[in-house]
Amino acid sequence: MASTAAEREEAFAYMKIRRVHTFRAVTWSVTVAALASALSLGPVHATELPCTPSKSRQKSADSCPTPNAGKPAAKKPVAKKPVAKKQAPKKPRPKKQAPKKPRPRKPAATKPEGRRPTSCPPCQTTPRKPAAKKPGVKKPSYQDPSTQRPPAKKPPVEKPPVKKPPAKKPPAKKKQLKADHGWSWQGLSIDAADLRKVNVFLARAKKAERTISPQMRSLARKTKATMVGFDERKRSPESVKRAVAGAMQENPSLTADEALERTYNSVRYILQWPEASYVKGVKDSTKLLAQWKNSNLRWSNTWARARGYKGIVTAWRANDSGHPYELQFHTPKSQDAQRRSSRLWEEAHRPQTSGSRRAQLQNQLNRNFASVPCPAGAQLLSSPRRRAMERPGVTTL
């Protein structure tokens, strides 16, 4: 396109120069004719000019001879052909196009993840090189939620369950006692060997309570008794240790095994009836315990006493576990007096308690039970006829 325009410009300039030369030749011939006629030389026709047509396009009309006879025509300087300047090719003007109507877009086909969203600007003419992906790093691809379809859910692949090795529990820290150290409290002590026996006894009592408690609840339901202090049925380990250590201190010849066999109240229960039904409730309870093959180990009826503790305290050996347990029979008033006197009794049996202090505590305990009435016939209640046979190391009180 640029070369064709340059050629057209050059041809146009050449034709313009030729027309100028032709116009000058005609004007000159007319002027010469006029001068000749004025000088009476006769008319001179322009056609008689001995002007030979130029064979070449580049010869101008000024090269023709003048009609003057003697004088040669003055030669005018030939106009130089203007050299066409090489102009820079003009850029074609952009044609004004009518605004195109927007074509209805076809619904974009779903493409895999990573395609360009519809809201992004059009890409440049020069393709971009994809950035080098770093291994192990995935860039989140933008996804247009309006056009994207939810990915097809693949059925979960069932993996075989991985069996994990069982976690090893850290070994329990056992209290290692020295040969000459065990348990001690306010002047009472138990050596390491006897302390192990006490711990075994407490573990056996904890296991036996699981079978004894259901029988006691059934006994209270059948005899219409009220079970008092059921949450405190298991004696604390410290209390058991104090009792064993105190018994061994009072009787130095007593061994730890013998002291444990005399400890009946590691598991204890209290049944309570009103005064009118107290005697009947005690009798029915002893019959049921004998039917369930529970052996009686102890029977202490203190209702006939003028002073001191009032009530019935019994000890039984469970048929299932063979562990001893304590069972007390009370009225509401005797139970209230026992509750108020429990701390007095514990303080009176401490080794460091002085004799005068013990006398004061005993007087206070007597006053607490002095107002407790005795149910009719309660002082005549005795133990069952068949008592338990003494086991090795067991003393029946």
C-alpha positions as YAML, in Angstrom:
chain: A
units: angstrom
residues:
- id: 1
  name: MET
  ca: [0.00, 0.00, 0.00]
- id: 2
  name: ALA
  ca: [2.79, 2.45, 0.85]
- id: 3
  name: SER
  ca: [4.67, 1.94, -2.48]
- id: 4
  name: THR
  ca: [1.51, 2.40, -4.57]
- id: 5
  name: ALA
  ca: [0.68, 5.70, -2.90]
- id: 6
  name: ALA
  ca: [4.21, 7.01, -3.53]
- id: 7
  name: GLU
  ca: [3.95, 6.17, -7.24]
- id: 8
  name: ARG
  ca: [0.62, 7.91, -7.50]
- id: 9
  name: GLU
  ca: [2.03, 11.04, -5.90]
- id: 10
  name: GLU
  ca: [5.00, 11.07, -8.28]
- id: 11
  name: ALA
  ca: [2.77, 10.68, -11.39]
- id: 12
  name: PHE
  ca: [0.49, 13.46, -10.20]
- id: 13
  name: ALA
  ca: [3.48, 15.82, -9.75]
- id: 14
  name: TYR
  ca: [4.80, 15.01, -13.26]
- id: 15
  name: MET
  ca: [1.43, 15.74, -14.92]
- id: 16
  name: LYS
  ca: [1.20, 19.04, -13.09]
- id: 17
  name: ILE
  ca: [4.66, 20.12, -14.38]
- id: 18
  name: ARG
  ca: [3.72, 19.15, -17.93]
- id: 19
  name: ARG
  ca: [0.58, 21.22, -17.85]
- id: 20
  name: VAL
  ca: [2.56, 24.24, -16.62]
- id: 21
  name: HIS
  ca: [5.03, 23.89, -19.53]
- id: 22
  name: THR
  ca: [2.24, 23.53, -22.08]
- id: 23
  name: PHE
  ca: [0.52, 26.62, -20.73]
- id: 24
  name: ARG
  ca: [3.75, 28.58, -20.98]
- id: 25
  name: ALA
  ca: [4.37, 27.45, -24.59]
- id: 26
  name: VAL
  ca: [0.91, 28.50, -25.66]
- id: 27
  name: THR
  ca: [1.25, 31.83, -23.91]
- id: 28
  name: TRP
  ca: [4.63, 32.43, -25.54]
- id: 29
  name: SER
  ca: [3.36, 31.64, -29.07]
- id: 30
  name: VAL
  ca: [0.43, 33.97, -28.60]
- id: 31
  name: THR
  ca: [2.77, 36.71, -27.41]
- id: 32
  name: VAL
  ca: [5.11, 36.23, -30.34]
- id: 33
  name: ALA
  ca: [2.23, 36.36, -32.81]
- id: 34
  name: ALA
  ca: [1.01, 39.55, -31.31]
- id: 35
  name: LEU
  ca: [4.44, 41.12, -31.54]
- id: 36
  name: ALA
  ca: [4.83, 40.05, -35.17]
- id: 37
  name: SER
  ca: [1.56, 41.53, -36.16]
- id: 38
  name: ALA
  ca: [2.46, 44.69, -34.42]
- id: 39
  name: LEU
  ca: [5.73, 44.88, -36.32]
- id: 40
  name: SER
  ca: [3.91, 44.15, -39.63]
- id: 41
  name: LEU
  ca: [5.49, 40.90, -40.01]
- id: 42
  name: GLY
  ca: [2.22, 39.34, -40.78]
- id: 43
  name: PRO
  ca: [0.32, 37.02, -38.75]
- id: 44
  name: VAL
  ca: [2.09, 34.12, -37.45]
- id: 45
  name: HIS
  ca: [0.05, 31.04, -36.74]
- id: 46
  name: ALA
  ca: [0.88, 28.98, -33.88]
- id: 47
  name: THR
  ca: [0.57, 25.99, -36.08]
- id: 48
  name: GLU
  ca: [3.43, 27.10, -38.34]
- id: 49
  name: LEU
  ca: [5.93, 26.98, -35.58]
- id: 50
  name: PRO
  ca: [8.59, 24.54, -36.50]
- id: 51
  name: CYS
  ca: [8.18, 22.83, -33.22]
- id: 52
  name: THR
  ca: [8.83, 19.24, -33.43]
- id: 53
  name: PRO
  ca: [7.02, 17.17, -30.91]
- id: 54
  name: SER
  ca: [9.33, 15.80, -28.29]
- id: 55
  name: LYS
  ca: [9.72, 12.13, -28.38]
- id: 56
  name: SER
  ca: [10.50, 12.03, -24.73]
- id: 57
  name: ARG
  ca: [8.20, 13.17, -21.98]
- id: 58
  name: GLN
  ca: [11.07, 14.86, -20.20]
- id: 59
  name: LYS
  ca: [11.64, 17.59, -23.01]
- id: 60
  name: SER
  ca: [9.71, 20.77, -22.31]
- id: 61
  name: ALA
  ca: [7.93, 23.11, -24.80]
- id: 62
  name: ASP
  ca: [10.56, 25.83, -24.25]
- id: 63
  name: SER
  ca: [12.99, 23.97, -26.56]
- id: 64
  name: CYS
  ca: [11.01, 25.02, -29.72]
- id: 65
  name: PRO
  ca: [12.73, 27.78, -31.91]
- id: 66
  name: THR
  ca: [11.23, 31.26, -32.09]
- id: 67
  name: PRO
  ca: [9.99, 32.70, -35.41]
- id: 68
  name: ASN
  ca: [12.49, 35.59, -35.31]
- id: 69
  name: ALA
  ca: [14.66, 35.54, -38.48]
- id: 70
  name: GLY
  ca: [17.84, 37.07, -37.43]
- id: 71
  name: LYS
  ca: [17.80, 36.87, -33.72]
- id: 72
  name: PRO
  ca: [17.68, 33.67, -31.87]
- id: 73
  name: ALA
  ca: [15.04, 33.49, -29.27]
- id: 74
  name: ALA
  ca: [16.23, 34.19, -25.84]
- id: 75
  name: LYS
  ca: [16.42, 31.05, -23.93]
- id: 76
  name: LYS
  ca: [14.67, 31.10, -20.64]
- id: 77
  name: PRO
  ca: [15.94, 29.01, -17.92]
- id: 78
  name: VAL
  ca: [14.27, 25.70, -17.92]
- id: 79
  name: ALA
  ca: [12.31, 25.18, -14.81]
- id: 80
  name: LYS
  ca: [13.78, 22.43, -12.90]
- id: 81
  name: LYS
  ca: [11.59, 19.55, -12.18]
- id: 82
  name: PRO
  ca: [10.78, 19.67, -8.55]
- id: 83
  name: VAL
  ca: [11.96, 16.57, -6.89]
- id: 84
  name: ALA
  ca: [9.14, 14.89, -5.12]
- id: 85
  name: LYS
  ca: [9.97, 14.59, -1.51]
- id: 86
  name: LYS
  ca: [9.62, 11.21, -0.12]
- id: 87
  name: GLN
  ca: [6.91, 11.56, 2.33]
- id: 88
  name: ALA
  ca: [6.26, 9.12, 5.02]
- id: 89
  name: PRO
  ca: [3.40, 6.89, 4.10]
- id: 90
  name: LYS
  ca: [0.27, 8.25, 5.59]
- id: 91
  name: LYS
  ca: [-1.55, 6.00, 7.88]
- id: 92
  name: PRO
  ca: [-4.99, 5.24, 6.65]
- id: 93
  name: ARG
  ca: [-7.62, 6.88, 8.73]
- id: 94
  name: PRO
  ca: [-9.71, 4.46, 10.59]
- id: 95
  name: LYS
  ca: [-13.10, 4.26, 9.10]
- id: 96
  name: LYS
  ca: [-15.90, 5.05, 11.42]
- id: 97
  name: GLN
  ca: [-17.73, 1.91, 11.89]
- id: 98
  name: ALA
  ca: [-21.19, 1.69, 13.14]
- id: 99
  name: PRO
  ca: [-21.38, 0.38, 16.67]
- id: 100
  name: LYS
  ca: [-21.80, -3.32, 16.52]
- id: 101
  name: LYS
  ca: [-24.70, -4.84, 18.26]
- id: 102
  name: PRO
  ca: [-23.63, -7.12, 21.06]
- id: 103
  name: ARG
  ca: [-24.01, -10.65, 20.01]
- id: 104
  name: PRO
  ca: [-25.80, -12.92, 22.43]
- id: 105
  name: ARG
  ca: [-23.21, -14.98, 24.18]
- id: 106
  name: LYS
  ca: [-23.50, -18.64, 24.18]
- id: 107
  name: PRO
  ca: [-23.55, -20.27, 27.59]
- id: 108
  name: ALA
  ca: [-19.99, -21.10, 28.43]
- id: 109
  name: ALA
  ca: [-19.29, -24.76, 28.55]
- id: 110
  name: THR
  ca: [-18.08, -26.09, 31.82]
- id: 111
  name: LYS
  ca: [-14.36, -26.30, 31.93]
- id: 112
  name: PRO
  ca: [-12.12, -27.96, 34.41]
- id: 113
  name: GLU
  ca: [-10.78, -26.06, 37.34]
- id: 114
  name: GLY
  ca: [-8.25, -23.35, 36.57]
- id: 115
  name: ARG
  ca: [-10.10, -21.70, 33.59]
- id: 116
  name: ARG
  ca: [-10.32, -17.90, 33.19]
- id: 117
  name: PRO
  ca: [-13.45, -16.44, 34.83]
- id: 118
  name: THR
  ca: [-15.90, -14.44, 32.75]
- id: 119
  name: SER
  ca: [-15.29, -11.29, 34.78]
- id: 120
  name: CYS
  ca: [-11.55, -11.19, 33.95]
- id: 121
  name: PRO
  ca: [-10.28, -8.82, 31.19]
- id: 122
  name: PRO
  ca: [-9.36, -10.33, 27.77]
- id: 123
  name: CYS
  ca: [-5.92, -11.73, 27.48]
- id: 124
  name: GLN
  ca: [-3.18, -9.78, 25.65]
- id: 125
  name: THR
  ca: [-2.07, -10.58, 22.11]
- id: 126
  name: THR
  ca: [1.20, -11.99, 23.25]
- id: 127
  name: PRO
  ca: [0.69, -15.26, 25.05]
- id: 128
  name: ARG
  ca: [2.09, -15.36, 28.52]
- id: 129
  name: LYS
  ca: [4.31, -18.09, 29.61]
- id: 130
  name: PRO
  ca: [2.87, -20.10, 32.42]
- id: 131
  name: ALA
  ca: [4.67, -19.47, 35.67]
- id: 132
  name: ALA
  ca: [6.79, -22.29, 36.87]
- id: 133
  name: LYS
  ca: [4.92, -24.20, 39.54]
- id: 134
  name: LYS
  ca: [6.73, -24.96, 42.71]
- id: 135
  name: PRO
  ca: [6.60, -28.58, 43.66]
- id: 136
  name: GLY
  ca: [4.17, -29.28, 46.44]
- id: 137
  name: VAL
  ca: [2.50, -25.82, 46.39]
- id: 138
  name: LYS
  ca: [-0.93, -25.60, 44.79]
- id: 139
  name: LYS
  ca: [-2.40, -22.20, 44.07]
- id: 140
  name: PRO
  ca: [-6.13, -21.92, 44.65]
- id: 141
  name: SER
  ca: [-7.83, -21.41, 41.30]
- id: 142
  name: TYR
  ca: [-10.61, -18.84, 41.10]
- id: 143
  name: GLN
  ca: [-13.92, -20.38, 40.30]
- id: 144
  name: ASP
  ca: [-17.04, -18.52, 39.33]
- id: 145
  name: PRO
  ca: [-19.76, -19.85, 41.60]
- id: 146
  name: SER
  ca: [-22.49, -18.85, 39.07]
- id: 147
  name: THR
  ca: [-21.20, -21.12, 36.29]
- id: 148
  name: GLN
  ca: [-19.40, -23.82, 38.15]
- id: 149
  name: ARG
  ca: [-20.99, -27.14, 38.75]
- id: 150
  name: PRO
  ca: [-20.40, -29.00, 41.95]
- id: 151
  name: PRO
  ca: [-17.71, -31.59, 41.44]
- id: 152
  name: ALA
  ca: [-18.91, -35.11, 41.18]
- id: 153
  name: LYS
  ca: [-18.56, -36.84, 44.51]
- id: 154
  name: LYS
  ca: [-16.40, -39.88, 44.34]
- id: 155
  name: PRO
  ca: [-17.43, -42.82, 46.42]
- id: 156
  name: PRO
  ca: [-15.32, -42.92, 49.56]
- id: 157
  name: VAL
  ca: [-12.57, -45.41, 49.37]
- id: 158
  name: GLU
  ca: [-12.72, -47.68, 52.34]
- id: 159
  name: LYS
  ca: [-9.33, -48.00, 53.82]
- id: 160
  name: PRO
  ca: [-8.52, -50.93, 55.98]
- id: 161
  name: PRO
  ca: [-8.51, -49.89, 59.62]
- id: 162
  name: VAL
  ca: [-5.05, -49.34, 60.89]
- id: 163
  name: LYS
  ca: [-4.54, -51.13, 64.12]
- id: 164
  name: LYS
  ca: [-2.72, -48.90, 66.49]
- id: 165
  name: PRO
  ca: [-0.66, -50.51, 69.15]
- id: 166
  name: PRO
  ca: [-2.27, -50.10, 72.55]
- id: 167
  name: ALA
  ca: [-0.82, -47.17, 74.43]
- id: 168
  name: LYS
  ca: [1.29, -48.31, 77.26]
- id: 169
  name: LYS
  ca: [0.11, -46.90, 80.51]
- id: 170
  name: PRO
  ca: [2.80, -45.53, 82.71]
- id: 171
  name: PRO
  ca: [3.40, -47.81, 85.64]
- id: 172
  name: ALA
  ca: [1.60, -46.70, 88.74]
- id: 173
  name: LYS
  ca: [3.86, -45.17, 91.26]
- id: 174
  name: LYS
  ca: [3.81, -47.34, 94.28]
- id: 175
  name: LYS
  ca: [4.66, -45.95, 97.63]
- id: 176
  name: GLN
  ca: [7.84, -47.65, 98.57]
- id: 177
  name: LEU
  ca: [8.14, -47.76, 102.29]
- id: 178
  name: LYS
  ca: [11.33, -48.43, 104.10]
- id: 179
  name: ALA
  ca: [11.67, -51.46, 106.32]
- id: 180
  name: ASP
  ca: [11.50, -49.36, 109.48]
- id: 181
  name: HIS
  ca: [8.76, -46.93, 108.28]
- id: 182
  name: GLY
  ca: [5.08, -47.45, 107.67]
- id: 183
  name: TRP
  ca: [2.16, -45.34, 108.85]
- id: 184
  name: SER
  ca: [2.04, -42.98, 111.83]
- id: 185
  name: TRP
  ca: [-0.46, -40.49, 113.24]
- id: 186
  name: GLN
  ca: [-0.44, -38.70, 116.60]
- id: 187
  name: GLY
  ca: [1.45, -41.36, 118.50]
- id: 188
  name: LEU
  ca: [-0.09, -44.33, 116.61]
- id: 189
  name: SER
  ca: [2.06, -46.25, 114.11]
- id: 190
  name: ILE
  ca: [2.00, -49.29, 111.83]
- id: 191
  name: ASP
  ca: [5.12, -50.77, 110.28]
- id: 192
  name: ALA
  ca: [5.48, -51.41, 106.54]
- id: 193
  name: ALA
  ca: [4.65, -55.14, 106.73]
- id: 194
  name: ASP
  ca: [1.46, -54.58, 108.75]
- id: 195
  name: LEU
  ca: [0.50, -51.65, 106.55]
- id: 196
  name: ARG
  ca: [0.43, -53.93, 103.49]
- id: 197
  name: LYS
  ca: [-1.97, -56.24, 105.34]
- id: 198
  name: VAL
  ca: [-4.23, -53.30, 106.18]
- id: 199
  name: ASN
  ca: [-4.31, -52.20, 102.51]
- id: 200
  name: VAL
  ca: [-5.28, -55.71, 101.41]
- id: 201
  name: PHE
  ca: [-8.08, -55.73, 104.00]
- id: 202
  name: LEU
  ca: [-9.39, -52.37, 102.72]
- id: 203
  name: ALA
  ca: [-9.39, -53.58, 99.11]
- id: 204
  name: ARG
  ca: [-11.37, -56.67, 100.14]
- id: 205
  name: ALA
  ca: [-13.88, -54.48, 102.02]
- id: 206
  name: LYS
  ca: [-14.39, -52.28, 98.97]
- id: 207
  name: LYS
  ca: [-15.16, -55.30, 96.82]
- id: 208
  name: ALA
  ca: [-17.49, -56.89, 99.40]
- id: 209
  name: GLU
  ca: [-19.56, -53.72, 99.76]
- id: 210
  name: ARG
  ca: [-20.89, -54.17, 96.22]
- id: 211
  name: THR
  ca: [-22.77, -57.33, 97.23]
- id: 212
  name: ILE
  ca: [-23.68, -56.37, 100.82]
- id: 213
  name: SER
  ca: [-25.38, -53.05, 100.00]
- id: 214
  name: PRO
  ca: [-28.14, -54.58, 97.80]
- id: 215
  name: GLN
  ca: [-29.06, -56.94, 100.67]
- id: 216
  name: MET
  ca: [-29.27, -54.06, 103.15]
- id: 217
  name: ARG
  ca: [-31.55, -52.03, 100.86]
- id: 218
  name: SER
  ca: [-33.79, -55.05, 100.41]
- id: 219
  name: LEU
  ca: [-33.82, -55.62, 104.18]
- id: 220
  name: ALA
  ca: [-34.89, -52.01, 104.83]
- id: 221
  name: ARG
  ca: [-37.65, -52.25, 102.23]
- id: 222
  name: LYS
  ca: [-39.10, -55.48, 103.61]
- id: 223
  name: THR
  ca: [-39.00, -54.38, 107.26]
- id: 224
  name: LYS
  ca: [-40.21, -50.82, 106.47]
- id: 225
  name: ALA
  ca: [-37.08, -49.32, 107.99]
- id: 226
  name: THR
  ca: [-35.31, -46.08, 107.20]
- id: 227
  name: MET
  ca: [-31.69, -46.45, 106.13]
- id: 228
  name: VAL
  ca: [-29.61, -43.67, 107.69]
- id: 229
  name: GLY
  ca: [-26.19, -42.55, 106.49]
- id: 230
  name: PHE
  ca: [-26.06, -44.84, 103.47]
- id: 231
  name: ASP
  ca: [-23.52, -42.54, 101.74]
- id: 232
  name: GLU
  ca: [-21.16, -43.08, 104.67]
- id: 233
  name: ARG
  ca: [-21.39, -46.86, 104.64]
- id: 234
  name: LYS
  ca: [-17.69, -47.31, 103.82]
- id: 235
  name: ARG
  ca: [-15.34, -46.40, 106.61]
- id: 236
  name: SER
  ca: [-12.40, -44.22, 105.60]
- id: 237
  name: PRO
  ca: [-8.96, -45.92, 105.29]
- id: 238
  name: GLU
  ca: [-7.45, -43.55, 107.84]
- id: 239
  name: SER
  ca: [-10.13, -44.44, 110.38]
- id: 240
  name: VAL
  ca: [-9.46, -48.16, 109.90]
- id: 241
  name: LYS
  ca: [-5.73, -47.62, 110.31]
- id: 242
  name: ARG
  ca: [-6.28, -45.66, 113.53]
- id: 243
  name: ALA
  ca: [-8.48, -48.43, 114.92]
- id: 244
  name: VAL
  ca: [-5.96, -51.17, 114.13]
- id: 245
  name: ALA
  ca: [-3.04, -49.17, 115.47]
- id: 246
  name: GLY
  ca: [-4.98, -48.32, 118.66]
- id: 247
  name: ALA
  ca: [-5.92, -51.94, 119.30]
- id: 248
  name: MET
  ca: [-2.30, -53.05, 118.85]
- id: 249
  name: GLN
  ca: [-1.09, -50.29, 121.17]
- id: 250
  name: GLU
  ca: [-3.53, -51.22, 123.94]
- id: 251
  name: ASN
  ca: [-2.65, -54.91, 123.65]
- id: 252
  name: PRO
  ca: [1.01, -55.34, 122.57]
- id: 253
  name: SER
  ca: [0.55, -59.10, 122.13]
- id: 254
  name: LEU
  ca: [-2.12, -58.52, 119.48]
- id: 255
  name: THR
  ca: [-0.98, -59.01, 115.87]
- id: 256
  name: ALA
  ca: [-2.14, -57.04, 112.86]
- id: 257
  name: ASP
  ca: [-4.12, -60.01, 111.50]
- id: 258
  name: GLU
  ca: [-6.00, -60.41, 114.78]
- id: 259
  name: ALA
  ca: [-6.72, -56.70, 114.96]
- id: 260
  name: LEU
  ca: [-8.11, -56.75, 111.42]
- id: 261
  name: GLU
  ca: [-10.32, -59.75, 112.19]
- id: 262
  name: ARG
  ca: [-11.87, -57.77, 115.05]
- id: 263
  name: THR
  ca: [-12.51, -54.78, 112.81]
- id: 264
  name: TYR
  ca: [-16.15, -55.40, 111.91]
- id: 265
  name: ASN
  ca: [-17.13, -51.91, 110.90]
- id: 266
  name: SER
  ca: [-15.10, -51.39, 107.70]
- id: 267
  name: VAL
  ca: [-18.56, -51.51, 106.05]
- id: 268
  name: ARG
  ca: [-21.46, -50.34, 108.24]
- id: 269
  name: TYR
  ca: [-25.21, -49.67, 107.97]
- id: 270
  name: ILE
  ca: [-27.90, -48.12, 110.21]
- id: 271
  name: LEU
  ca: [-31.59, -49.12, 110.21]
- id: 272
  name: GLN
  ca: [-34.13, -46.96, 112.03]
- id: 273
  name: TRP
  ca: [-37.75, -47.56, 113.08]
- id: 274
  name: PRO
  ca: [-40.21, -45.56, 115.19]
- id: 275
  name: GLU
  ca: [-40.46, -46.58, 118.84]
- id: 276
  name: ALA
  ca: [-43.79, -48.40, 118.34]
- id: 277
  name: SER
  ca: [-42.43, -50.70, 115.57]
- id: 278
  name: TYR
  ca: [-38.83, -50.89, 116.73]
- id: 279
  name: VAL
  ca: [-38.96, -54.33, 118.38]
- id: 280
  name: LYS
  ca: [-40.83, -55.93, 115.49]
- id: 281
  name: GLY
  ca: [-38.42, -54.43, 112.96]
- id: 282
  name: VAL
  ca: [-35.37, -55.81, 114.76]
- id: 283
  name: LYS
  ca: [-36.85, -59.30, 114.99]
- id: 284
  name: ASP
  ca: [-37.85, -59.39, 111.33]
- id: 285
  name: SER
  ca: [-34.40, -58.20, 110.29]
- id: 286
  name: THR
  ca: [-32.55, -60.93, 112.21]
- id: 287
  name: LYS
  ca: [-34.81, -63.60, 110.71]
- id: 288
  name: LEU
  ca: [-34.19, -62.42, 107.16]
- id: 289
  name: LEU
  ca: [-30.43, -62.21, 107.69]
- id: 290
  name: ALA
  ca: [-30.42, -65.80, 109.03]
- id: 291
  name: GLN
  ca: [-32.42, -66.93, 105.97]
- id: 292
  name: TRP
  ca: [-29.87, -65.27, 103.68]
- id: 293
  name: LYS
  ca: [-27.16, -67.26, 105.53]
- id: 294
  name: ASN
  ca: [-25.48, -64.26, 107.08]
- id: 295
  name: SER
  ca: [-23.62, -65.33, 110.21]
- id: 296
  name: ASN
  ca: [-23.90, -63.28, 113.37]
- id: 297
  name: LEU
  ca: [-20.52, -62.31, 114.86]
- id: 298
  name: ARG
  ca: [-21.52, -59.76, 117.51]
- id: 299
  name: TRP
  ca: [-24.63, -58.64, 119.39]
- id: 300
  name: SER
  ca: [-24.48, -55.67, 121.81]
- id: 301
  name: ASN
  ca: [-27.81, -54.51, 123.35]
- id: 302
  name: THR
  ca: [-27.33, -51.43, 125.59]
- id: 303
  name: TRP
  ca: [-30.95, -50.40, 126.05]
- id: 304
  name: ALA
  ca: [-30.92, -51.69, 129.64]
- id: 305
  name: ARG
  ca: [-28.05, -49.38, 130.66]
- id: 306
  name: ALA
  ca: [-28.82, -46.46, 132.93]
- id: 307
  name: ARG
  ca: [-26.06, -44.30, 131.44]
- id: 308
  name: GLY
  ca: [-24.05, -44.18, 128.27]
- id: 309
  name: TYR
  ca: [-24.74, -45.35, 124.75]
- id: 310
  name: LYS
  ca: [-28.23, -46.74, 123.96]
- id: 311
  name: GLY
  ca: [-29.04, -48.91, 121.00]
- id: 312
  name: ILE
  ca: [-28.23, -52.30, 119.42]
- id: 313
  name: VAL
  ca: [-24.94, -52.79, 117.57]
- id: 314
  name: THR
  ca: [-24.48, -56.09, 115.66]
- id: 315
  name: ALA
  ca: [-21.84, -57.58, 113.38]
- id: 316
  name: TRP
  ca: [-22.46, -60.11, 110.59]
- id: 317
  name: ARG
  ca: [-20.42, -62.04, 108.08]
- id: 318
  name: ALA
  ca: [-21.69, -61.88, 104.51]
- id: 319
  name: ASN
  ca: [-22.41, -65.24, 102.92]
- id: 320
  name: ASP
  ca: [-21.20, -64.22, 99.43]
- id: 321
  name: SER
  ca: [-17.88, -62.53, 100.20]
- id: 322
  name: GLY
  ca: [-17.22, -63.73, 103.76]
- id: 323
  name: HIS
  ca: [-16.36, -60.15, 104.78]
- id: 324
  name: PRO
  ca: [-17.69, -58.81, 108.12]
- id: 325
  name: TYR
  ca: [-19.95, -55.77, 108.28]
- id: 326
  name: GLU
  ca: [-21.67, -53.82, 111.08]
- id: 327
  name: LEU
  ca: [-25.45, -53.25, 111.39]
- id: 328
  name: GLN
  ca: [-26.98, -50.88, 113.96]
- id: 329
  name: PHE
  ca: [-30.66, -50.72, 115.06]
- id: 330
  name: HIS
  ca: [-31.89, -47.32, 116.30]
- id: 331
  name: THR
  ca: [-34.93, -45.16, 116.99]
- id: 332
  name: PRO
  ca: [-35.02, -41.53, 115.76]
- id: 333
  name: LYS
  ca: [-34.02, -40.17, 119.20]
- id: 334
  name: SER
  ca: [-31.21, -42.64, 119.81]
- id: 335
  name: GLN
  ca: [-29.85, -41.96, 116.32]
- id: 336
  name: ASP
  ca: [-29.86, -38.20, 116.99]
- id: 337
  name: ALA
  ca: [-27.97, -38.70, 120.26]
- id: 338
  name: GLN
  ca: [-25.40, -40.88, 118.48]
- id: 339
  name: ARG
  ca: [-24.86, -38.21, 115.82]
- id: 340
  name: ARG
  ca: [-24.18, -35.57, 118.50]
- id: 341
  name: SER
  ca: [-21.84, -37.88, 120.41]
- id: 342
  name: SER
  ca: [-19.71, -39.21, 117.51]
- id: 343
  name: ARG
  ca: [-17.01, -36.52, 117.85]
- id: 344
  name: LEU
  ca: [-16.97, -36.94, 121.64]
- id: 345
  name: TRP
  ca: [-16.39, -40.66, 121.27]
- id: 346
  name: GLU
  ca: [-13.51, -40.17, 118.76]
- id: 347
  name: GLU
  ca: [-11.76, -37.66, 121.00]
- id: 348
  name: ALA
  ca: [-12.13, -39.88, 124.06]
- id: 349
  name: HIS
  ca: [-10.37, -42.79, 122.26]
- id: 350
  name: ARG
  ca: [-7.34, -40.81, 121.14]
- id: 351
  name: PRO
  ca: [-4.08, -41.85, 122.84]
- id: 352
  name: GLN
  ca: [-3.02, -38.32, 123.70]
- id: 353
  name: THR
  ca: [-6.33, -37.50, 125.45]
- id: 354
  name: SER
  ca: [-5.78, -37.11, 129.19]
- id: 355
  name: GLY
  ca: [-7.79, -38.92, 131.84]
- id: 356
  name: SER
  ca: [-9.55, -35.79, 133.10]
- id: 357
  name: ARG
  ca: [-10.56, -34.88, 129.55]
- id: 358
  name: ARG
  ca: [-11.92, -38.38, 128.97]
- id: 359
  name: ALA
  ca: [-14.05, -38.08, 132.11]
- id: 360
  name: GLN
  ca: [-15.50, -34.81, 130.81]
- id: 361
  name: LEU
  ca: [-16.26, -36.34, 127.44]
- id: 362
  name: GLN
  ca: [-17.94, -39.36, 129.07]
- id: 363
  name: ASN
  ca: [-20.17, -37.11, 131.18]
- id: 364
  name: GLN
  ca: [-21.22, -35.18, 128.08]
- id: 365
  name: LEU
  ca: [-21.97, -38.44, 126.27]
- id: 366
  name: ASN
  ca: [-24.13, -39.65, 129.19]
- id: 367
  name: ARG
  ca: [-26.15, -36.45, 129.13]
- id: 368
  name: ASN
  ca: [-26.80, -36.84, 125.40]
- id: 369
  name: PHE
  ca: [-28.29, -40.35, 125.82]
- id: 370
  name: ALA
  ca: [-30.08, -39.68, 129.13]
- id: 371
  name: SER
  ca: [-33.11, -38.19, 127.35]
- id: 372
  name: VAL
  ca: [-33.49, -41.15, 124.95]
- id: 373
  name: PRO
  ca: [-36.54, -43.30, 125.90]
- id: 374
  name: CYS
  ca: [-36.27, -47.07, 125.69]
- id: 375
  name: PRO
  ca: [-38.86, -48.76, 123.45]
- id: 376
  name: ALA
  ca: [-41.04, -51.31, 125.22]
- id: 377
  name: GLY
  ca: [-39.37, -54.74, 125.13]
- id: 378
  name: ALA
  ca: [-36.16, -53.47, 123.49]
- id: 379
  name: GLN
  ca: [-33.96, -54.48, 126.44]
- id: 380
  name: LEU
  ca: [-35.07, -58.12, 125.98]
- id: 381
  name: LEU
  ca: [-33.96, -58.41, 122.37]
- id: 382
  name: SER
  ca: [-31.16, -60.98, 122.05]
- id: 383
  name: SER
  ca: [-29.00, -62.44, 119.34]
- id: 384
  name: PRO
  ca: [-30.16, -65.32, 117.11]
- id: 385
  name: ARG
  ca: [-29.91, -68.81, 118.60]
- id: 386
  name: ARG
  ca: [-27.35, -70.05, 116.10]
- id: 387
  name: ARG
  ca: [-24.27, -67.91, 116.17]
- id: 388
  name: ALA
  ca: [-21.42, -68.05, 113.71]
- id: 389
  name: MET
  ca: [-18.64, -70.53, 114.19]
- id: 390
  name: GLU
  ca: [-15.37, -68.89, 114.97]
- id: 391
  name: ARG
  ca: [-12.99, -68.94, 112.04]
- id: 392
  name: PRO
  ca: [-9.24, -69.17, 112.51]
- id: 393
  name: GLY
  ca: [-8.05, -65.88, 113.90]
- id: 394
  name: VAL
  ca: [-11.64, -64.61, 114.49]
- id: 395
  name: THR
  ca: [-12.91, -63.86, 117.97]
- id: 396
  name: THR
  ca: [-16.67, -63.64, 118.53]
- id: 397
  name: LEU
  ca: [-17.61, -60.90, 120.96]
...
